[in-house]
């Protein structure tokens, strides 16, 4: 039987309805499935679909040409801004909820002392001047508080603990310039002081802001201000305004006037930039900011114009020479060691003042004691014999090992009375103590007598004219000074020695051969050699013939270091006072100087031989024949300084005595017998006692 195509399944003969019914599982022929009603979500979607289609951005924008296709419409811009604001708010809310106020204060709020050790590892000093003393806010005068608020955060009592604009600027500067200065409220600064580290990062800044917001909600403004004033760094080793008042003005915070408080407030900007005792530039900055703070107090209504008019003179703080304030000789050692440690270990003043450092010095306790006793004895004798002259007498001394270690120094009578360190002062000329350096330059570089010729070698046996008044010559002829006079060399006491070997001339401290030797060698070579041996460029005198007779003004440390170069065979190591630094027991990287070749070993030996002759001829019975002792006196033409510099068993000591009335002038005065007679003078007496036993 024929069937029409499409009337059913050609193979089974089922009709379409039957097939549908069978597929749906219906037992009723011809039944149909009813569609499910739309859900509530679907109905809501259908209702808002037209709105969504209108809001959906068409981008690039249709109907526009060129670059205009890529410019968002106002709806798109507004939508993006709202979404960003919503996300930002959500993130800040989450960050605020996730941030807790730390339970423990950081090291900025738990200040420690720094401890110094002798070379044998025993304690030498503890810097108790790292000061913190909490003061209740009620004991800090209100006008003192407002100098700080005027300088740092005038809206403190009304703000929420953060400055949104300042925080944005700080984050921007951090990302763009690696700098987070500025932008912090006092609450934020307090959080940084006591809870966080001082690192400069966006993460730290945001954490600071979150903690500040919470702290502002949980702690009163007065308590926050009290904490801030007691934990902020003011320089000179001080944390807190009470200790700052004592360090800068020698009084308690309750005794400060508004002018003094305004200066202390300026230090919060950075004590290293505003402490006037550090530099002239600091003085200018401090005065400018002090003036601004007082004007700012008038602007915010905390100081009347009449009161402001009273403060026209900058309240100069005390000199910081009282930083250690113990009066012991060891203060000079602590000063040297702290300066070196900070430089060699790259520790900032602020970090160092936080404390917790152990500084292992190179100072030898026995040598320091011997040197101090020797100077003290000489000082007492001078005061007894010549009280009027001795009042202006100064004694500087230093012992330096051949490997550069500073073993002992004498810095002055009392650190509280005299803040500057005599052993490190470049005050008076070296005089004839400089002659060995000229001798070394001639032996090292040779000389030339005629322009354009090769240098010729000089030996200890080379002869020079030792007569007094001999003219100084150059390859072109006599040397003329600026006044048109021929320059002549002079010997002490006007003595003449005829032709004399360089070795003998050095042993007998004859000036004239070395003045000419300096010209023959070249004053540039003399200077170069002196600096290589250990003298600082800043202490070198004018490059005239007088350079060879010691117009340079090296310190006792540097003179001892230069003679130590000869004792070490011609290798020089820069003098250093710290061998190791640890922080709470962990070693801190320290740049310890390395030895370098200054002059040849043979040159060093020849200079030492001549210095040995000098010592033996002046003090024939002072040391055993086998002793390795060498040294010589140093005098100046105008009798304004007397030196003795010498070595014994690889240790070099330099002693200088001079007179200077610091109340009148910085110009050295004639010694007038204070230093004794040549060959038995005060510098040698100190030197021999400090270096004993000789041998």
XYZ file of C-alpha atoms in Angstrom:
695
model
C 0.000 0.000 0.000
C 1.388 3.322 -1.024
C 2.051 6.044 1.653
C 2.694 9.682 1.118
C 6.073 10.903 1.983
C 6.028 12.960 5.177
C 2.809 11.376 6.515
C 4.754 9.213 8.924
C 7.924 7.255 9.468
C 8.592 5.369 6.263
C 9.899 2.387 8.226
C 7.639 2.248 11.288
C 4.571 3.858 9.831
C 4.101 6.073 12.962
C 2.447 9.404 12.528
C 4.048 12.597 13.814
C 1.675 12.998 16.771
C 2.235 9.467 17.842
C 5.984 9.958 17.659
C 5.741 13.109 19.706
C 3.550 11.385 22.213
C 5.923 8.485 22.468
C 8.933 10.793 22.886
C 7.262 12.699 25.667
C 6.077 9.541 27.333
C 2.361 10.448 27.006
C -0.083 7.581 26.922
C -2.776 9.806 25.452
C -2.872 10.132 21.773
C -2.776 13.756 20.524
C -1.862 15.362 23.951
C 0.437 18.528 23.996
C 2.983 19.778 26.693
C 2.198 23.210 28.159
C 5.207 25.654 28.459
C 6.340 26.503 32.048
C 5.472 30.034 33.241
C 8.438 32.506 33.303
C 10.290 32.848 36.658
C 10.417 36.085 38.709
C 14.048 36.626 37.675
C 13.118 36.245 34.031
C 10.225 38.662 34.376
C 12.561 41.203 36.088
C 15.128 40.748 33.319
C 12.502 41.355 30.630
C 11.363 44.500 32.412
C 14.876 46.041 32.714
C 16.307 44.737 29.443
C 15.501 47.940 27.528
C 17.150 50.022 30.257
C 20.242 47.785 30.245
C 20.435 48.056 26.468
C 20.402 51.842 26.768
C 23.081 51.845 29.520
C 25.307 49.317 27.802
C 28.175 51.313 26.303
C 28.650 51.175 22.594
C 32.401 51.461 22.274
C 33.986 52.604 19.994
C 31.059 54.973 19.759
C 28.900 54.597 16.605
C 28.111 57.633 14.606
C 31.473 59.202 15.326
C 34.501 59.387 13.094
C 38.237 59.560 13.705
C 39.499 60.039 17.221
C 36.042 61.036 18.458
C 34.981 57.382 18.260
C 37.310 56.690 21.212
C 36.154 59.527 23.495
C 33.745 58.113 26.173
C 30.347 59.748 26.544
C 29.378 61.514 29.768
C 27.280 58.525 30.770
C 30.226 56.193 30.300
C 32.546 58.505 32.246
C 30.051 58.921 35.085
C 29.477 55.196 35.254
C 33.190 54.438 35.408
C 33.668 57.031 38.144
C 30.811 55.620 40.223
C 32.095 52.066 39.848
C 35.642 53.128 40.784
C 34.387 55.062 43.800
C 32.317 52.108 44.907
C 35.182 49.664 44.542
C 37.584 52.070 46.250
C 35.198 52.573 49.144
C 34.699 48.848 49.470
C 38.438 48.222 49.485
C 39.073 50.949 52.093
C 36.246 49.587 54.243
C 37.731 46.109 54.012
C 41.225 47.459 54.793
C 39.893 49.388 57.791
C 38.136 46.282 59.112
C 41.208 44.097 58.566
C 43.695 46.508 60.202
C 44.265 46.176 63.929
C 46.153 48.519 66.241
C 49.380 46.613 67.085
C 49.600 45.417 70.669
C 53.331 46.157 70.984
C 55.220 49.401 70.499
C 58.173 49.406 68.088
C 61.807 50.251 68.812
C 61.213 53.945 68.200
C 59.148 53.961 71.379
C 61.520 51.707 73.384
C 64.779 53.584 73.072
C 68.040 51.871 74.071
C 71.552 52.979 74.908
C 74.617 52.374 72.754
C 77.500 50.537 74.431
C 81.190 51.078 73.612
C 83.947 48.549 74.290
C 87.710 48.776 74.669
C 89.905 46.826 72.280
C 90.040 43.965 74.805
C 86.251 43.644 74.754
C 85.570 45.158 78.179
C 82.906 47.921 78.436
C 84.260 51.445 77.966
C 81.185 53.688 77.998
C 77.432 53.612 77.812
C 75.825 56.556 76.081
C 73.189 57.421 78.628
C 72.518 60.659 76.767
C 70.102 58.746 74.515
C 67.292 60.358 76.442
C 63.582 59.813 76.805
C 61.386 61.063 79.633
C 57.619 60.962 79.271
C 55.811 64.107 80.372
C 52.051 64.294 81.083
C 50.335 66.727 78.760
C 49.238 68.847 81.720
C 52.917 69.572 82.464
C 53.569 70.804 78.929
C 52.474 74.458 78.643
C 49.610 75.032 76.244
C 51.518 77.588 74.173
C 54.363 75.073 73.814
C 51.883 72.488 72.528
C 50.470 74.969 70.033
C 53.884 75.746 68.551
C 54.012 72.069 67.573
C 50.430 72.039 66.324
C 50.986 75.230 64.325
C 54.075 73.735 62.730
C 52.747 70.240 62.043
C 48.936 69.998 62.149
C 46.840 73.047 63.057
C 43.563 71.132 62.448
C 44.557 68.330 64.812
C 41.618 68.702 67.193
C 39.041 68.672 64.373
C 40.434 66.215 61.815
C 39.579 62.463 61.785
C 43.186 61.444 62.312
C 44.199 61.520 58.668
C 44.474 64.064 55.909
C 42.926 62.652 52.745
C 44.580 65.263 50.559
C 47.896 64.845 52.317
C 47.679 61.055 52.096
C 46.944 61.239 48.364
C 49.920 63.560 47.825
C 52.177 61.311 49.907
C 51.155 58.176 47.985
C 51.626 60.019 44.697
C 55.107 61.205 45.761
C 55.986 57.696 46.901
C 55.014 56.179 43.564
C 56.370 59.018 41.447
C 59.407 60.142 43.411
C 60.132 57.556 46.075
C 59.423 60.068 48.818
C 56.737 60.150 51.527
C 57.562 63.448 53.131
C 54.636 65.613 54.103
C 50.951 64.873 54.169
C 50.809 63.320 57.660
C 48.674 64.456 60.565
C 50.072 64.302 64.088
C 48.015 61.151 64.644
C 49.655 59.518 61.621
C 53.114 60.602 62.760
C 52.444 59.182 66.222
C 51.352 55.872 64.662
C 54.544 55.797 62.618
C 56.652 56.606 65.684
C 55.296 53.910 67.991
C 53.790 51.167 65.843
C 55.403 51.093 62.406
C 58.822 51.156 60.793
C 60.303 54.211 59.116
C 60.409 52.657 55.638
C 58.938 54.699 52.816
C 56.349 52.711 50.896
C 52.738 52.966 49.774
C 51.824 49.934 51.879
C 53.245 51.442 55.055
C 51.495 54.755 54.349
C 48.095 53.084 53.891
C 48.557 50.957 57.015
C 49.500 54.119 58.894
C 46.275 55.792 57.748
C 44.054 52.860 58.749
C 45.610 52.609 62.225
C 45.371 56.384 62.625
C 41.627 56.304 61.869
C 41.033 53.561 64.433
C 43.257 55.201 67.012
C 41.414 58.495 66.577
C 38.173 56.706 67.412
C 39.554 54.909 70.459
C 41.925 57.449 72.039
C 41.341 61.044 73.046
C 43.073 63.799 71.108
C 44.959 64.881 74.226
C 46.341 61.384 74.746
C 47.479 61.189 71.125
C 49.174 64.577 71.379
C 50.837 63.577 74.649
C 52.162 60.387 73.059
C 53.400 62.271 70.018
C 55.271 64.882 72.062
C 56.934 62.133 74.113
C 58.050 59.909 71.238
C 59.135 62.298 68.484
C 62.835 62.610 67.622
C 64.381 66.040 68.178
C 68.035 65.241 67.395
C 71.039 65.237 69.743
C 70.016 61.779 70.879
C 66.730 63.002 72.322
C 63.223 61.578 72.020
C 60.436 63.650 73.518
C 60.084 67.368 74.052
C 61.199 67.242 77.703
C 64.635 65.854 76.868
C 64.838 68.142 73.848
C 64.277 71.168 76.098
C 67.124 69.991 78.318
C 69.465 69.226 75.417
C 68.933 72.501 73.551
C 68.186 74.974 76.357
C 69.247 73.286 79.588
C 65.780 73.608 81.121
C 62.592 71.616 81.622
C 59.799 71.875 79.072
C 57.641 73.759 81.571
C 60.208 76.574 81.595
C 60.254 77.127 77.829
C 58.897 80.321 76.340
C 57.018 80.414 73.049
C 60.087 81.463 71.087
C 62.208 78.553 72.354
C 59.329 76.139 71.816
C 58.948 77.356 68.224
C 62.557 76.415 67.546
C 62.067 72.955 69.051
C 58.970 72.536 66.885
C 61.067 73.292 63.806
C 63.259 70.274 64.607
C 60.331 67.938 63.920
C 60.844 68.721 60.238
C 64.264 67.062 60.495
C 66.757 67.758 63.270
C 69.681 67.089 60.956
C 68.574 70.049 58.833
C 67.610 72.495 61.578
C 70.115 72.065 64.435
C 72.186 75.299 64.172
C 75.240 73.701 65.768
C 75.747 71.456 62.722
C 76.246 74.078 60.000
C 75.635 77.645 58.872
C 73.032 76.389 56.419
C 71.165 74.782 59.319
C 71.299 78.080 61.205
C 69.637 79.894 58.307
C 66.982 77.204 57.883
C 66.238 77.138 61.621
C 65.779 80.913 61.811
C 63.486 80.934 58.785
C 61.259 78.127 60.086
C 61.210 79.559 63.629
C 59.970 82.863 62.220
C 57.320 81.088 60.120
C 56.002 79.080 63.083
C 55.513 82.179 65.214
C 53.673 83.908 62.335
C 51.597 80.774 61.850
C 50.514 80.902 65.506
C 49.213 84.403 64.908
C 47.328 83.189 61.823
C 45.538 80.445 63.755
C 44.739 82.717 66.692
C 47.066 81.188 69.267
C 49.370 84.195 69.558
C 48.441 87.862 69.399
C 50.338 90.275 67.211
C 51.467 92.105 70.341
C 52.878 88.897 71.825
C 54.470 87.993 68.486
C 56.234 91.357 68.379
C 58.187 90.416 71.511
C 60.067 87.654 69.712
C 62.369 89.192 67.136
C 65.674 87.577 68.179
C 66.290 83.921 67.382
C 66.627 81.900 70.641
C 70.077 80.402 69.988
C 70.268 76.936 71.576
C 73.196 75.647 73.601
C 76.206 74.226 71.797
C 75.962 70.483 71.481
C 79.410 69.884 73.046
C 77.514 68.732 76.148
C 76.071 65.755 74.290
C 77.830 63.107 76.400
C 77.970 65.140 79.599
C 80.071 62.859 81.798
C 83.265 64.918 81.880
C 85.552 61.952 81.427
C 88.344 61.703 78.881
C 86.468 58.730 77.406
C 83.901 61.162 76.015
C 86.432 62.172 73.370
C 86.856 58.494 72.514
C 83.093 57.993 72.309
C 82.806 61.026 70.040
C 85.472 59.703 67.648
C 84.047 56.180 67.645
C 80.438 57.233 67.111
C 81.346 59.470 64.175
C 83.413 56.721 62.580
C 80.811 53.991 63.214
C 78.012 55.978 61.611
C 80.119 56.755 58.567
C 81.726 53.329 58.091
C 78.524 51.379 58.765
C 76.270 53.884 56.976
C 74.033 54.406 59.995
C 71.881 57.530 60.004
C 71.945 59.867 62.989
C 68.336 59.010 63.758
C 68.877 55.239 63.644
C 72.030 55.543 65.742
C 70.204 57.642 68.312
C 67.553 54.920 68.599
C 70.262 52.850 70.291
C 70.831 49.149 70.545
C 74.311 49.302 68.981
C 77.454 47.722 70.384
C 80.561 49.531 69.169
C 83.836 47.652 69.553
C 86.588 50.260 69.395
C 90.308 50.029 68.710
C 91.200 51.998 71.853
C 93.736 50.327 74.142
C 92.801 50.884 77.782
C 96.419 50.767 79.077
C 97.747 53.143 76.421
C 94.858 55.541 76.970
C 95.517 55.569 80.703
C 99.255 56.167 80.203
C 98.672 58.984 77.710
C 96.087 60.679 79.926
C 98.380 60.512 82.962
C 101.309 61.934 80.992
C 99.325 64.918 79.695
C 97.680 65.557 83.048
C 101.078 65.595 84.750
C 102.483 68.057 82.186
C 99.420 70.282 82.466
C 99.633 70.445 86.268
C 103.344 71.250 86.150
C 102.782 74.064 83.648
C 99.990 75.544 85.774
C 102.285 75.443 88.795
C 105.344 76.922 87.061
C 103.652 79.465 84.762
C 99.985 79.805 85.780
C 99.247 82.817 83.562
C 100.755 81.315 80.411
C 99.525 77.788 81.112
C 95.878 78.854 81.232
C 95.928 79.157 77.437
C 97.979 75.975 76.874
C 96.521 73.151 74.788
C 97.718 69.554 74.542
C 96.783 67.196 71.744
C 98.060 63.645 71.398
C 97.294 60.396 69.596
C 98.755 56.900 69.278
C 98.165 55.007 66.025
C 99.279 51.459 65.168
C 101.031 50.675 61.901
C 97.854 48.955 60.688
C 95.760 52.108 61.197
C 94.142 51.341 64.558
C 93.805 54.426 66.761
C 94.986 53.159 70.138
C 94.690 56.261 72.312
C 93.959 59.976 72.099
C 94.009 62.967 74.395
C 91.262 65.345 73.383
C 91.353 67.967 76.103
C 91.027 68.575 79.829
C 87.281 67.873 80.087
C 84.670 67.318 77.405
C 82.181 69.533 79.263
C 84.650 72.413 79.369
C 86.112 71.887 75.893
C 83.947 70.190 73.318
C 86.431 70.084 70.455
C 88.936 67.243 70.324
C 92.592 68.386 70.389
C 93.799 65.093 68.903
C 91.682 65.646 65.813
C 92.106 69.420 65.439
C 93.917 70.982 62.463
C 94.984 74.092 64.340
C 98.749 74.656 64.281
C 101.549 74.030 61.733
C 103.615 70.847 61.807
C 106.881 72.748 61.548
C 110.037 70.640 61.313
C 108.045 67.465 62.167
C 107.087 67.642 58.457
C 110.701 67.213 57.243
C 110.564 63.364 57.067
C 107.731 63.658 54.548
C 109.841 65.919 52.315
C 112.728 63.471 52.681
C 110.444 60.594 51.652
C 109.200 62.536 48.602
C 112.781 63.200 47.406
C 113.824 59.560 47.888
C 110.675 58.290 46.200
C 110.510 60.580 43.159
C 114.054 61.878 42.667
C 114.950 65.456 41.689
C 115.775 67.570 38.689
C 117.952 70.649 38.656
C 117.397 71.761 35.074
C 114.108 72.140 33.271
C 113.518 69.454 30.638
C 116.054 66.984 32.020
C 115.242 63.604 33.500
C 114.942 63.208 37.240
C 117.989 61.954 39.055
C 118.025 59.673 42.057
C 118.533 61.032 45.574
C 120.021 58.925 48.375
C 120.478 59.438 52.114
C 124.112 60.355 51.360
C 123.256 63.076 48.841
C 124.831 66.382 49.895
C 122.936 69.640 50.312
C 123.934 73.062 51.565
C 123.088 73.277 55.268
C 124.040 76.909 55.831
C 121.580 79.400 57.231
C 120.226 81.940 54.769
C 121.057 79.963 51.620
C 118.898 81.158 48.669
C 116.190 78.821 47.437
C 116.528 78.064 43.717
C 114.455 76.628 40.908
C 115.680 75.255 37.555
C 115.264 78.795 36.204
C 117.159 80.493 38.999
C 116.377 82.070 42.407
C 112.849 81.835 43.797
C 111.273 85.275 44.229
C 108.342 85.940 46.535
C 105.453 88.250 45.675
C 107.196 91.259 47.178
C 110.113 90.817 44.786
C 112.575 89.428 47.332
C 114.671 86.308 46.995
C 113.491 83.560 49.326
C 116.160 82.205 51.650
C 116.021 79.130 53.872
C 116.579 79.510 57.611
C 117.766 77.132 60.305
C 116.627 77.197 63.902
C 118.854 79.558 65.844
C 120.556 80.762 62.641
C 123.050 77.879 62.697
C 125.042 76.852 59.613
C 126.243 73.307 58.892
C 127.955 73.542 55.497
C 127.438 70.686 53.058
C 125.563 67.939 54.840
C 123.993 64.606 53.866
C 120.236 64.401 53.814
C 120.246 61.636 56.447
C 122.317 63.735 58.830
C 120.291 66.831 58.076
C 117.104 65.020 59.082
C 118.709 63.545 62.187
C 119.841 67.015 63.285
C 116.672 68.792 62.053
C 118.526 71.131 59.682
C 115.902 73.013 57.674
C 117.762 74.482 54.714
C 118.552 71.228 52.851
C 114.904 70.186 52.921
C 113.596 73.506 51.723
C 115.793 73.111 48.653
C 115.037 69.396 48.360
C 111.336 70.247 48.208
C 111.971 72.632 45.299
C 114.147 70.065 43.484
C 111.594 67.291 43.981
C 108.687 69.541 43.067
C 106.253 70.911 45.606
C 103.460 69.045 43.851
C 105.305 65.790 44.499
C 105.873 66.763 48.130
C 102.170 67.387 48.555
C 101.253 64.181 46.740
C 103.578 62.140 48.947
C 102.359 63.772 52.163
C 98.762 62.950 51.300
C 99.650 59.377 50.330
C 101.472 58.936 53.632
C 98.466 60.085 55.644
C 97.854 63.847 55.736
C 94.462 65.182 54.716
C 94.321 67.444 51.631
C 92.361 70.054 53.592
C 95.209 70.432 56.101
C 97.944 70.990 53.499
C 99.528 74.438 53.436
C 100.076 76.746 50.446
C 102.312 75.297 47.740
C 105.236 77.630 48.359
C 108.795 76.857 49.545
C 107.482 77.076 53.129
C 105.491 73.885 52.450
C 108.683 71.901 53.031
C 109.166 73.546 56.436
C 105.732 72.468 57.647
C 103.227 75.222 56.933
C 100.555 72.478 56.822
C 98.319 71.997 59.873
C 97.733 68.271 60.381
C 96.052 66.846 63.471
C 97.922 64.741 66.016
C 96.072 61.675 64.715
C 97.235 62.347 61.159
C 100.840 63.073 62.153
C 100.959 59.831 64.119
C 99.426 58.040 61.134
C 102.034 59.439 58.724
C 104.978 58.255 60.850
C 103.196 54.891 61.250
C 103.412 54.558 57.453
C 107.209 54.514 57.718
C 107.055 51.950 60.538
C 104.837 49.690 58.400
C 107.342 49.565 55.539
C 105.698 52.204 53.360
C 102.116 50.921 53.373
C 99.484 53.303 54.689
C 96.177 52.414 56.329
C 93.742 55.207 57.058
C 93.366 55.641 60.825
C 90.191 54.099 62.231
C 88.643 53.815 65.680
C 86.034 51.038 65.321
C 86.756 47.417 64.428
C 83.267 45.929 64.751
C 79.652 47.059 65.161
C 76.683 44.932 66.163
C 73.036 45.821 66.615
C 71.321 43.830 69.337
C 73.950 41.153 68.796
C 73.715 40.969 64.984
C 76.796 42.087 63.104
C 76.531 45.269 61.062
C 78.530 45.593 57.830
C 81.505 47.897 58.432
C 83.907 49.383 55.908
C 87.311 48.915 57.568
C 90.145 50.620 55.618
C 92.614 48.474 53.714
C 96.393 49.050 53.511
C 97.811 50.587 50.323
C 101.296 51.341 49.129
C 102.290 54.963 49.856
C 106.072 54.880 49.315
C 108.539 52.114 48.538
C 109.676 49.811 51.318
C 113.286 50.926 50.869
C 112.280 54.582 51.128
C 110.367 53.833 54.349
C 113.405 52.056 55.778
C 115.710 54.959 54.894
C 113.385 57.494 56.538
C 113.126 55.300 59.638
C 116.922 55.017 59.809
C 117.264 58.802 59.837
C 114.528 59.134 62.469
C 116.314 56.517 64.559
C 119.488 58.598 64.333
C 117.466 61.639 65.394
C 116.117 59.877 68.461
C 119.470 58.334 69.447
C 121.400 61.577 69.126
C 118.927 63.509 71.261
C 118.220 60.751 73.815
C 121.180 58.350 73.775
C 120.257 56.494 76.976
C 116.482 56.509 76.697
C 116.147 53.073 75.101
C 118.186 49.854 74.717
C 120.428 49.600 71.684
C 118.164 46.888 70.252
C 115.003 48.955 70.557
C 113.156 49.912 67.395
C 112.589 53.513 68.401
C 112.536 56.469 66.007
C 111.294 60.028 66.253
C 111.989 63.726 66.117
C 110.934 67.083 67.432
C 108.874 69.599 65.512
C 109.321 73.317 66.018
C 108.018 76.353 64.185
C 109.864 79.546 63.301
C 107.476 81.715 65.302
C 107.424 79.384 68.344
C 103.671 78.831 68.113
C 103.753 75.042 68.310
C 105.990 72.252 69.592
C 105.711 68.617 68.462
C 107.240 65.273 69.134
C 106.379 62.423 66.783
C 107.941 58.992 66.906
C 107.462 55.241 66.685
C 108.169 52.336 69.000
C 107.357 48.709 68.258
C 105.039 49.479 65.318
C 103.111 52.145 67.229
C 103.371 55.830 66.395
C 102.522 58.643 68.799
C 102.277 62.359 68.061
C 102.126 65.052 70.735
C 101.537 68.750 70.098
C 101.552 71.661 72.547
C 100.431 75.195 71.709
C 98.838 78.228 73.311
C 95.549 79.806 72.291
C 93.167 82.019 74.227
C 89.807 80.871 72.887
C 87.989 83.745 74.559
C 89.857 86.251 72.402
C 91.036 84.669 69.161
C 91.697 81.459 67.259
C 95.227 82.637 66.475
C 97.984 80.576 68.190
C 100.155 82.456 70.677
C 103.922 82.082 71.248
C 104.668 79.248 73.649
C 107.128 81.350 75.685
C 108.788 78.393 77.338
C 105.650 76.331 78.053
C 106.995 73.502 75.893
C 110.414 73.464 77.553
C 113.849 73.380 75.984
C 114.766 71.472 72.818
C 115.706 67.858 73.515
C 113.969 67.762 76.896
C 110.744 69.503 76.070
C 107.207 68.842 77.220
C 106.023 67.070 74.036
C 108.884 64.580 74.289
C 108.191 64.022 77.989
C 104.571 63.181 77.243
C 105.578 61.009 74.311
C 108.161 58.978 76.225
C 105.780 58.375 79.144
C 102.977 57.280 76.838
C 105.285 54.984 74.818
C 107.062 53.471 77.819
C 108.772 51.090 77.987
C 110.915 52.100 75.021
C 112.219 48.860 73.607
